[in-house]
Coordinates of N, CA and C in Angstrom, one line a residue:
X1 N 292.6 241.5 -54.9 CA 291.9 240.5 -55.8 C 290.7 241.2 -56.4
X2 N 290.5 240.7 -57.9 CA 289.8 241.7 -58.3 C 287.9 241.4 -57.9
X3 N 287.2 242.4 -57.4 CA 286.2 242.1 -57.0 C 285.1 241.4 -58.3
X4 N 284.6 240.2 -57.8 CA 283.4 239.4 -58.8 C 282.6 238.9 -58.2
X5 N 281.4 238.6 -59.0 CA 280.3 237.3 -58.3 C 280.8 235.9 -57.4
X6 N 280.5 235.6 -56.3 CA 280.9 234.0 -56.0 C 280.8 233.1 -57.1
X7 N 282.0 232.6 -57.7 CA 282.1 231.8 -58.9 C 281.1 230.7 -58.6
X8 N 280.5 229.5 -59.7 CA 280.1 228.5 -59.3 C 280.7 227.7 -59.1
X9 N 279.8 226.6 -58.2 CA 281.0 225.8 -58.0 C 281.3 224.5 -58.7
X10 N 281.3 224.4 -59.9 CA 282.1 224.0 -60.9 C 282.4 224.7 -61.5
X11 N 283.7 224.1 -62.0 CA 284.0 224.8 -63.4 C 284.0 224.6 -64.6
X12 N 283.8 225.7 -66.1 CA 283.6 225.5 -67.0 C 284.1 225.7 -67.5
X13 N 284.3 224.8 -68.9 CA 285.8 225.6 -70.1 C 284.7 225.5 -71.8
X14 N 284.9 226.3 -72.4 CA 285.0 225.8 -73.4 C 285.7 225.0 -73.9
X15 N 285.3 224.3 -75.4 CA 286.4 223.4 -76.0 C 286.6 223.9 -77.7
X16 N 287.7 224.2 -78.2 CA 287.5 224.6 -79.2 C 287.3 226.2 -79.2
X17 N 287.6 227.4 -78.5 CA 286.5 228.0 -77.9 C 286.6 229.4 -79.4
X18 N 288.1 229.1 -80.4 CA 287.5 230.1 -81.7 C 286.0 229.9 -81.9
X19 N 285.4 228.8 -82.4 CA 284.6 228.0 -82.8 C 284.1 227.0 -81.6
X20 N 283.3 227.3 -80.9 CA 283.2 226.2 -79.5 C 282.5 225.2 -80.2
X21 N 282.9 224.3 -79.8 CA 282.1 222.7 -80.4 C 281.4 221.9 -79.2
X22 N 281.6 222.2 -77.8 CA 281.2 221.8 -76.9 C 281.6 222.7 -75.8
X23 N 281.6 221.9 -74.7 CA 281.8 222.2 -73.2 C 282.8 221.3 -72.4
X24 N 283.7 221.8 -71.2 CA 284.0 220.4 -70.5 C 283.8 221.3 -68.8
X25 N 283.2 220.1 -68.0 CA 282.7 220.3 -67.2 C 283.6 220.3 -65.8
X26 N 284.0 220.5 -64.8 CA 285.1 219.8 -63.9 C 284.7 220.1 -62.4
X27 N 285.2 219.1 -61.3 CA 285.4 219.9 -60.1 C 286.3 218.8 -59.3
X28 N 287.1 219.5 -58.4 CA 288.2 219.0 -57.2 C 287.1 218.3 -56.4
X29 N 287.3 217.3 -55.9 CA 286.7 216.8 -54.4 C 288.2 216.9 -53.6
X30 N 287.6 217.4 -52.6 CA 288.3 218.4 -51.3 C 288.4 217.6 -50.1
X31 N 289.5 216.8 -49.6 CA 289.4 215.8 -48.4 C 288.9 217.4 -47.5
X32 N 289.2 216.9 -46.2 CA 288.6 217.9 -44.7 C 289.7 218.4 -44.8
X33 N 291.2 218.7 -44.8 CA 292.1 219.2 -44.8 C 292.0 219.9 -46.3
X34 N 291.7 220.1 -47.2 CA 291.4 220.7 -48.5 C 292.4 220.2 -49.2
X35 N 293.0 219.5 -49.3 CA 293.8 218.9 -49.9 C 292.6 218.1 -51.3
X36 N 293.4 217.5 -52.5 CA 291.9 217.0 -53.8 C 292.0 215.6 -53.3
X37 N 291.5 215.2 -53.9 CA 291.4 213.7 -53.7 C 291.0 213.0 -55.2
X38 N 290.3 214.1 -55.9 CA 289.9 213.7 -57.3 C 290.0 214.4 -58.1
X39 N 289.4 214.7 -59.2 CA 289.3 215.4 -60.7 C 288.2 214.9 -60.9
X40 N 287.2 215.5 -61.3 CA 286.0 215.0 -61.6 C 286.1 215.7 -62.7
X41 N 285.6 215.0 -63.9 CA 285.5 216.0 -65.2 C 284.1 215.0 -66.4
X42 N 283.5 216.2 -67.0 CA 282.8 215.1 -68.1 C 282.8 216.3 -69.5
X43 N 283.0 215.8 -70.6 CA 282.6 217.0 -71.6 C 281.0 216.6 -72.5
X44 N 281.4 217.9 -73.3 CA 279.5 217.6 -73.6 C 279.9 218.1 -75.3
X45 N 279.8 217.7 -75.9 CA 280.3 217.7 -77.5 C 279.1 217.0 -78.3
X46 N 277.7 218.0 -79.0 CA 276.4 217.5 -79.5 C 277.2 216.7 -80.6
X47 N 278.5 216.6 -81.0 CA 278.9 215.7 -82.4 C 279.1 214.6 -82.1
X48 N 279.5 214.0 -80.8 CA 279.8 212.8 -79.9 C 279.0 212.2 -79.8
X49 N 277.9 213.2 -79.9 CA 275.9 212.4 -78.9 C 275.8 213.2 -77.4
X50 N 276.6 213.9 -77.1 CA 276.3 214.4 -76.1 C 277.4 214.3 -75.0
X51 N 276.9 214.1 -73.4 CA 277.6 214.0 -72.5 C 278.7 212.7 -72.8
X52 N 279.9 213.1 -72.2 CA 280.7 211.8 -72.0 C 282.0 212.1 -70.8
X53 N 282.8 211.5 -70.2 CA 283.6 211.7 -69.2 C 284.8 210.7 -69.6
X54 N 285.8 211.9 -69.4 CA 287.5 211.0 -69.3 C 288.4 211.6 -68.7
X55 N 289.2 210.4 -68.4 CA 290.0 210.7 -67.6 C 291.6 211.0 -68.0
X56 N 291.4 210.5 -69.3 CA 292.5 210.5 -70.0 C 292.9 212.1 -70.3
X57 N 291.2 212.7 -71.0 CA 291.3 213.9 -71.9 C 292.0 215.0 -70.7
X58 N 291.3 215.0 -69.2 CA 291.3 216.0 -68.4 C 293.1 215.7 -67.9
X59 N 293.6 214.4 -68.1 CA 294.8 214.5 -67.7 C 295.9 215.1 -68.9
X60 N 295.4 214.9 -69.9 CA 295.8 215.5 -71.1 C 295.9 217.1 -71.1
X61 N 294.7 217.6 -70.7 CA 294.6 219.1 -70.5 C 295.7 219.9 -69.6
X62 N 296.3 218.9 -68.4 CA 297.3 219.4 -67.7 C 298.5 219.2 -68.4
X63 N 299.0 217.9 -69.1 CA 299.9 218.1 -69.4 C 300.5 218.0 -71.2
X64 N 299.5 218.2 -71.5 CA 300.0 218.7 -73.2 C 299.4 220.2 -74.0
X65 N 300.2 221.0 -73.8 CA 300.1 222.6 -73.9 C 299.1 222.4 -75.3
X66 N 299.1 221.7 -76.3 CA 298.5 221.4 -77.2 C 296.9 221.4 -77.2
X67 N 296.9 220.3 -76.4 CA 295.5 220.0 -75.6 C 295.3 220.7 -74.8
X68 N 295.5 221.4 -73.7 CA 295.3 222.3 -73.1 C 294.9 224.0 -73.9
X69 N 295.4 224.0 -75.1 CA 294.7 225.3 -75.9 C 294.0 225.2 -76.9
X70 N 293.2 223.9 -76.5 CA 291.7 223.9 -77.0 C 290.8 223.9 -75.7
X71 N 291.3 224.6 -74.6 CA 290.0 224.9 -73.6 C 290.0 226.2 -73.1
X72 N 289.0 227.5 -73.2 CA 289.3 228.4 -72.2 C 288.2 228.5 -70.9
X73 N 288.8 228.7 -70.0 CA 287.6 229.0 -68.6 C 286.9 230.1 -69.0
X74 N 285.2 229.8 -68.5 CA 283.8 230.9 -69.0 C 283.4 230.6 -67.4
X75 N 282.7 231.5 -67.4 CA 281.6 231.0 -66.3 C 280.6 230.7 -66.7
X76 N 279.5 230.5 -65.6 CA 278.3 229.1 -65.7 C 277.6 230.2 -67.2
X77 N 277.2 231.2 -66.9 CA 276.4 232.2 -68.1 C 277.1 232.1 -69.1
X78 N 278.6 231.7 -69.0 CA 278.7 231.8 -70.8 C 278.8 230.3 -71.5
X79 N 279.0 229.4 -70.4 CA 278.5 227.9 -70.6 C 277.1 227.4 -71.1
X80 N 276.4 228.5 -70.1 CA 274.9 228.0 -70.8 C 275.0 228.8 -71.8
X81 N 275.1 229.9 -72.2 CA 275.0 230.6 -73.6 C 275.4 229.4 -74.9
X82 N 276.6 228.9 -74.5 CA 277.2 228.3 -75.7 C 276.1 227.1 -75.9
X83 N 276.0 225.8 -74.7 CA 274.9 225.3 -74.9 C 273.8 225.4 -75.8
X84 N 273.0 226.4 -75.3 CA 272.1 227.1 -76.2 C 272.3 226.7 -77.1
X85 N 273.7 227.4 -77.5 CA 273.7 228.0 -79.1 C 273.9 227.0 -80.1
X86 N 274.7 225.8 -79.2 CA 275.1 224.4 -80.0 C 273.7 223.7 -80.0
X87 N 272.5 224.1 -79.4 CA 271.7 222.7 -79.6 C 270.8 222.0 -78.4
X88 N 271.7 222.9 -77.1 CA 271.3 221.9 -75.9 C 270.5 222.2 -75.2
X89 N 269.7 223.6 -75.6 CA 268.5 224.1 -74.9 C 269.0 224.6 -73.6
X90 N 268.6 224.5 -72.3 CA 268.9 224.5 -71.3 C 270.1 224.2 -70.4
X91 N 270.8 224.6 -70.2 CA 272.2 223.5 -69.7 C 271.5 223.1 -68.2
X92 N 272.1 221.7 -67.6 CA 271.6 221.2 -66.3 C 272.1 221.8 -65.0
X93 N 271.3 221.7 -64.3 CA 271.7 222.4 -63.2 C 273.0 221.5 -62.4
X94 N 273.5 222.2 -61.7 CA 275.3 221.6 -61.4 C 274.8 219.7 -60.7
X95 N 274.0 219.6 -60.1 CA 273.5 218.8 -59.6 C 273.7 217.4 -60.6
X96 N 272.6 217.7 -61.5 CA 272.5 217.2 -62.5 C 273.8 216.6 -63.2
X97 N 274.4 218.2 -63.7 CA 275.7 217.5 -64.1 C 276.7 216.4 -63.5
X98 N 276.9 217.1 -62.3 CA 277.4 215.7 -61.5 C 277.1 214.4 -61.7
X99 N 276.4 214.1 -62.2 CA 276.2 212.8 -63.2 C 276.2 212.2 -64.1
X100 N 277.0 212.9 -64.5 CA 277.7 213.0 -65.9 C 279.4 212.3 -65.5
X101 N 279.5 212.8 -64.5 CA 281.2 212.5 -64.1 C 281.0 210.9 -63.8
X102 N 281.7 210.1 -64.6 CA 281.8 208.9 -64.4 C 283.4 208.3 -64.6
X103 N 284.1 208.8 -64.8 CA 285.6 208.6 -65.1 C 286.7 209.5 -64.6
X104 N 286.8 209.3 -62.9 CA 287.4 210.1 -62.8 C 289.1 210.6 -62.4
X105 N 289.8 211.1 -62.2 CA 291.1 211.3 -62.1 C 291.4 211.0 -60.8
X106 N 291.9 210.3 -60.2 CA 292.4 210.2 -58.8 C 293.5 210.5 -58.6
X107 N 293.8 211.6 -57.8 CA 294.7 212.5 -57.4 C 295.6 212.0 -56.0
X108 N 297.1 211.5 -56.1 CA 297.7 211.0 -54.9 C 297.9 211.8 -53.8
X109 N 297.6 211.0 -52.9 CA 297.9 211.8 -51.3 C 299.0 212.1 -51.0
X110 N 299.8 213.0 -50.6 CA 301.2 213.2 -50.6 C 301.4 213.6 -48.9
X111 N 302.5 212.8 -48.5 CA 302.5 213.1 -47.0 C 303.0 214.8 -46.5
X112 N 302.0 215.1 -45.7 CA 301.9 216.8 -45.2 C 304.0 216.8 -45.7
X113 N 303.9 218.0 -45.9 CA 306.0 218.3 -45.6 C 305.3 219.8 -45.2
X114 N 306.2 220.3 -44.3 CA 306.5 221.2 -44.1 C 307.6 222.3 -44.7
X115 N 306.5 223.6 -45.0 CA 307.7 224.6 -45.8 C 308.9 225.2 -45.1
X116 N 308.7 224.9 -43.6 CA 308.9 225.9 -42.8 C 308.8 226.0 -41.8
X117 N 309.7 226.6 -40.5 CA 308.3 227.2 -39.6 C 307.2 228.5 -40.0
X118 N 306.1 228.5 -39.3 CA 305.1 228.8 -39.8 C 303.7 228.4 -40.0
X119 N 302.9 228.8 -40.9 CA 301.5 228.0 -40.7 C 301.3 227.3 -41.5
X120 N 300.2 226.1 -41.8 CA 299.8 225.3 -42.7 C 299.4 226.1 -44.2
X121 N 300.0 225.5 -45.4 CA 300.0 225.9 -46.6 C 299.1 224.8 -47.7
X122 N 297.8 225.9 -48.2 CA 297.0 225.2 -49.4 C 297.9 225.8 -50.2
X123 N 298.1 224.5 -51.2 CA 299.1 224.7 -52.2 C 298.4 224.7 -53.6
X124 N 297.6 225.5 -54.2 CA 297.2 225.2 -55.5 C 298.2 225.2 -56.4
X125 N 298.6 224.3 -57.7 CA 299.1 223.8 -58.7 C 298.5 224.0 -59.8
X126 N 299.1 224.7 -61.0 CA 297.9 225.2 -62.2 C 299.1 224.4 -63.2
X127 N 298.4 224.2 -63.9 CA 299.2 223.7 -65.8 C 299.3 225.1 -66.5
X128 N 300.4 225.2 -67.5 CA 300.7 226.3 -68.0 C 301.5 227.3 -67.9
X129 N 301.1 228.3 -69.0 CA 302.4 229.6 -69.0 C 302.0 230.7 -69.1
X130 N 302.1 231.9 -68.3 CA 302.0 233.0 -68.8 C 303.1 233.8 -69.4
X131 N 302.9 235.0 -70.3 CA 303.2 235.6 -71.1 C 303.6 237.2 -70.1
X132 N 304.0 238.2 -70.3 CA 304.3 239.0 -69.6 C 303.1 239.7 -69.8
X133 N 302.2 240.0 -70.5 CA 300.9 240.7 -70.5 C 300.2 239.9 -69.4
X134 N 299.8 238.6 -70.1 CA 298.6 238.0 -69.0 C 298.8 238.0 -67.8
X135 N 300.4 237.7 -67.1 CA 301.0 237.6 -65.9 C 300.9 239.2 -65.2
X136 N 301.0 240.2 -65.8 CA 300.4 241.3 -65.5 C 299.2 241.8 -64.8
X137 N 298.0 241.2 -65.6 CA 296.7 241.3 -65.4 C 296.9 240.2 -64.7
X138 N 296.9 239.3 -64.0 CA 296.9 238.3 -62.9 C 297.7 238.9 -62.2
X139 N 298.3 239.4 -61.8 CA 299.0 240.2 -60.8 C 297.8 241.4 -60.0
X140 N 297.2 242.0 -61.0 CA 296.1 243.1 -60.9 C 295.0 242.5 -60.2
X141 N 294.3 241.2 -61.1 CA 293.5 240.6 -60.3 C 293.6 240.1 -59.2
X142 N 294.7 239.2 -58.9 CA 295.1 239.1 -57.4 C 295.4 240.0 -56.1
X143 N 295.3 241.2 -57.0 CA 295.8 242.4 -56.1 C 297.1 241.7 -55.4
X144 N 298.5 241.1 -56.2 CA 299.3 241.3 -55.6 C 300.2 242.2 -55.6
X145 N 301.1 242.5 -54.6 CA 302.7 243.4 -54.2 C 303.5 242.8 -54.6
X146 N 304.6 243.6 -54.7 CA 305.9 243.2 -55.0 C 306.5 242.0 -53.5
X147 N 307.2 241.1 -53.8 CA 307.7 240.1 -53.0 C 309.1 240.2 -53.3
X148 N 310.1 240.0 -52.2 CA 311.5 239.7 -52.2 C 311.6 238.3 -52.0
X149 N 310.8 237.5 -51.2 CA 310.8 236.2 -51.1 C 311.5 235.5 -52.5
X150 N 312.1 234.4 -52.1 CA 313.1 233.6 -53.4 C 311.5 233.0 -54.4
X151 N 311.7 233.2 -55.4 CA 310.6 232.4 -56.5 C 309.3 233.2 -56.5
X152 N 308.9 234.2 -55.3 CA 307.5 234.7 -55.5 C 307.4 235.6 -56.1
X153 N 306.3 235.4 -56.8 CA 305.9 236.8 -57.9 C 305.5 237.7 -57.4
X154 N 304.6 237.6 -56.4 CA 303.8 238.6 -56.1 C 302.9 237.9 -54.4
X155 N 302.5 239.2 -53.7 CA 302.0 238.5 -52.4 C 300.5 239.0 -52.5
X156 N 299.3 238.3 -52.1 CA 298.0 238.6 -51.6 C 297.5 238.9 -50.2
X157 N 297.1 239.9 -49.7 CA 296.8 239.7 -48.4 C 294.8 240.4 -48.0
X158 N 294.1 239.2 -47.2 CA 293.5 239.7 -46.8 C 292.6 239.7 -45.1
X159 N 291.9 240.5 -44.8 CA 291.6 240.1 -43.0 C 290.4 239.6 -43.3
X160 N 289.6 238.7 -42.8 CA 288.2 238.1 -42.5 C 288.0 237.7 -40.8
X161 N 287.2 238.2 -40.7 CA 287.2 238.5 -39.4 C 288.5 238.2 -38.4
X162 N 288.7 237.7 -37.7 CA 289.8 237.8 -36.9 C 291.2 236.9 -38.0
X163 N 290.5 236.3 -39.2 CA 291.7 235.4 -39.8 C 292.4 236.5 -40.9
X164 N 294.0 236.2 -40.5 CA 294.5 237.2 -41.7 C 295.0 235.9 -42.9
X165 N 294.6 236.5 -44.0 CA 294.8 235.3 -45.4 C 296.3 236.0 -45.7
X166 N 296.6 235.2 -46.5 CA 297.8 235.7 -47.8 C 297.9 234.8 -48.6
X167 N 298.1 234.7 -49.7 CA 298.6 234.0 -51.0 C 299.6 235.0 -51.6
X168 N 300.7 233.7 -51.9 CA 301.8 234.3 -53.1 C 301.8 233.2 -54.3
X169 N 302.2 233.7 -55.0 CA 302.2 233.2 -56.6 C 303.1 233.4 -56.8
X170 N 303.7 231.5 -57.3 CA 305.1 231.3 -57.8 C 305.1 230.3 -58.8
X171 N 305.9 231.0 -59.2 CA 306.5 229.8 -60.8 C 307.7 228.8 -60.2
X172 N 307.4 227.5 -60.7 CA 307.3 226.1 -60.2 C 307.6 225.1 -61.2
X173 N 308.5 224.3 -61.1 CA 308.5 223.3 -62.4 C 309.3 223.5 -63.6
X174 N 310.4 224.5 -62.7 CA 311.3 225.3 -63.8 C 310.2 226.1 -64.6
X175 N 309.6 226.6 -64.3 CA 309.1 228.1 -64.9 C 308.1 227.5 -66.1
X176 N 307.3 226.2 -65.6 CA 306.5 225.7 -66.8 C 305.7 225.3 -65.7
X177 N 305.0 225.8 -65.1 CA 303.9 225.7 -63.8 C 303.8 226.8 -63.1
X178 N 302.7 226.9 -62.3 CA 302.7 228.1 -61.3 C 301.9 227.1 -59.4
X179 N 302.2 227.8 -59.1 CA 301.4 227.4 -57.7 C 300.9 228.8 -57.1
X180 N 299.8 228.3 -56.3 CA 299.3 230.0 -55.3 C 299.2 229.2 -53.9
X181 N 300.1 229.6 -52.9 CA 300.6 229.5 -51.5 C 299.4 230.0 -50.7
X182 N 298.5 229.5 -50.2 CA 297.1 230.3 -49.7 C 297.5 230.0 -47.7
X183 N 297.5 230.9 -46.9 CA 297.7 230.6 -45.8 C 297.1 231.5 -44.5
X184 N 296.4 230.6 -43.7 CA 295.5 231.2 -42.6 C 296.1 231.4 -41.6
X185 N 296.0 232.6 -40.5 CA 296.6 232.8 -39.1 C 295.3 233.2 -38.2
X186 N 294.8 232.9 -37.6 CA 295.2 231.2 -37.2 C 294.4 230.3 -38.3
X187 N 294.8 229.3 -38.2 CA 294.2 228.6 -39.2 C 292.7 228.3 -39.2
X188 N 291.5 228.3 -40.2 CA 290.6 228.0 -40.3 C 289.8 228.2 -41.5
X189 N 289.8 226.7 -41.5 CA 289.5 226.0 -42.9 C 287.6 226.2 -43.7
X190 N 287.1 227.0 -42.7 CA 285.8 227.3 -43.2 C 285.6 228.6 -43.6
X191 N 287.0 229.3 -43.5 CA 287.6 230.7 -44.3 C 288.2 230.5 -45.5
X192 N 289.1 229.6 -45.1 CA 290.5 229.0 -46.2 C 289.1 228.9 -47.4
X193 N 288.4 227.9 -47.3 CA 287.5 227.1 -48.3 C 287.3 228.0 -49.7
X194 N 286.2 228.8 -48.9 CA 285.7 229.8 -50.4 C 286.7 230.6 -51.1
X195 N 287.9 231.0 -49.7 CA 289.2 231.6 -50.4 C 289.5 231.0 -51.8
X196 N 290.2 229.4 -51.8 CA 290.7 229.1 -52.6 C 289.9 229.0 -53.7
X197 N 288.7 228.6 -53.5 CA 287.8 228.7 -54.8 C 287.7 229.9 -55.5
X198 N 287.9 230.8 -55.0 CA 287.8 232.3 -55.6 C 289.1 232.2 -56.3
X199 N 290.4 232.5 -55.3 CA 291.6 232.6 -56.4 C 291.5 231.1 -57.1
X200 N 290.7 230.2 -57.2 CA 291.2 229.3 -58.0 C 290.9 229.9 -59.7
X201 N 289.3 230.6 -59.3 CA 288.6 230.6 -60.5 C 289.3 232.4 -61.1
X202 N 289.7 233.4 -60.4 CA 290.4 234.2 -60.8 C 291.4 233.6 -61.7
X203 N 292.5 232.4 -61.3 CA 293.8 232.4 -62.1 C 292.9 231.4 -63.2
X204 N 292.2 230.7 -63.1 CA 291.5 230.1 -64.2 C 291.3 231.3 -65.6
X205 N 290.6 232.2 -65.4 CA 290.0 232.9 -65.9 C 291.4 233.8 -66.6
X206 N 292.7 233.4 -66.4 CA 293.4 234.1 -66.9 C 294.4 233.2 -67.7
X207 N 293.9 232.5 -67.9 CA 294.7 230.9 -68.5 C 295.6 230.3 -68.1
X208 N 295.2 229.9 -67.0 CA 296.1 228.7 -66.0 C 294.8 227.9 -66.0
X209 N 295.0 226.5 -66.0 CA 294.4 225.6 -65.3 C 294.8 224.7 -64.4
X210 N 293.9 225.0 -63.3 CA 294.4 223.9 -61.6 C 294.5 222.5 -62.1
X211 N 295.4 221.8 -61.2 CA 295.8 220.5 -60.8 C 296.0 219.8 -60.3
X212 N 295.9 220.3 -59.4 CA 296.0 219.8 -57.7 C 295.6 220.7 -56.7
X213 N 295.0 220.5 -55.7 CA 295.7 221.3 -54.6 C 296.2 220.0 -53.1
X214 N 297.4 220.7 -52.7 CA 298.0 220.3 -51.7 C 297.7 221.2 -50.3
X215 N 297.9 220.1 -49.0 CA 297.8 220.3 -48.0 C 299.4 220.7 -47.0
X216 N 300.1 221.4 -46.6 CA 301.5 221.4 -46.8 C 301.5 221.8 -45.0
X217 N 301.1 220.5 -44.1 CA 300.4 221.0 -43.1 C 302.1 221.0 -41.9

């Protein structure tokens, strides 16, 4: 996985982003098993009047390829850059923003299933497609291998202290979705955590956007 800064922890997309006309803001709320529970999202468009939050737009983003390529993932510095540049002086510290999220997406609990025997599986869920370039360079940044496994693209592996990780990346949904298979030995969810946030915001940053994550205990 390709080495970077601890992303923030929200995330940020442009909207419009030939021409950025705003911002849209987002973050998962994470039950104790990491499974979401929510979608929190608010956008910030100075043509609007400013801040506003929906639930509609962010469900829109997953599932209309249309609407979805009017947003790309930046991080927090190129969020506030655009800011700036539209008008907004300062952008608010993540805190702040969180107050902005007032309409948010509630995400269904799905009973644990099992893949297998084996260990418990964080199941991230992204909207979208890659192209055989981009899927490339996501392959690079994940630092994955080749996989024989049926549907996996590619495998991740890493050790943190006594926990060994892995993630594979599969195409899902008849080949109009992706998932990343994230899994702890022994398990331990205060490793798992920043894991997924990292590969979340790596596959972000290559145009997938998340939509769940599942607990596959």
């Amino acid at each position: 996985m390709t080495e970077a800064p601890v992303p923030s922890t929200l995330d940020y997309y442009l909207l419009d982003p030939a021409t950025p006309v705003g911002l849209l803001v987002e973050e998962f709320d994470l039950a104790e098993d990491l499974s979401a529970t929510r979608l929190r999202t608010a956008g910030w468009t100075p043509a609007d009047g400013g801040w506003w939050s929906s639930a509609a737009f962010a469900r829109a983003v997953r599932a209309d390829p249309n609407v979805r390529a009017r947003v790309r993932a930046v991080t927090r510095a190129d969020a506030e850059e655009t800011y700036r540049r539209s008008g907004g002086r300062v952008l608010p510290d993540e805190e702040t923003l969180r107050g902005h999220f007032r309409d948010d997406v509630p995400l269904a609990a799905v009973a644990p299933l099992r893949l297998g025997v084996g260990p418990a599986v964080h199941r991230v869920l992204f909207a979208g497609g890659l192209d055989a370039a981009p899927l490339a360079a996501l392959r690079r940044a994940l630092r994955l291998d080749g996989s024989t496994a049926a549907g996996v693209v590619g495998t991740g592996r890493l050790r943190v202290d006594d926990v060994t990780l892995r993630w594979d990346l599969r195409r899902v949904g008849g080949g109009v979705a992706w998932c990343l298979d994230v899994t702890a030995e022994p398990l331990d969810r205060t490793v798992v955590r920043p894991l997924l946030r990292r590969l979340i915001d790596v596959v972000r940053r290559h145009g997938l956007v998340p939509a769940t994550v599942e607990c596959l205990d």
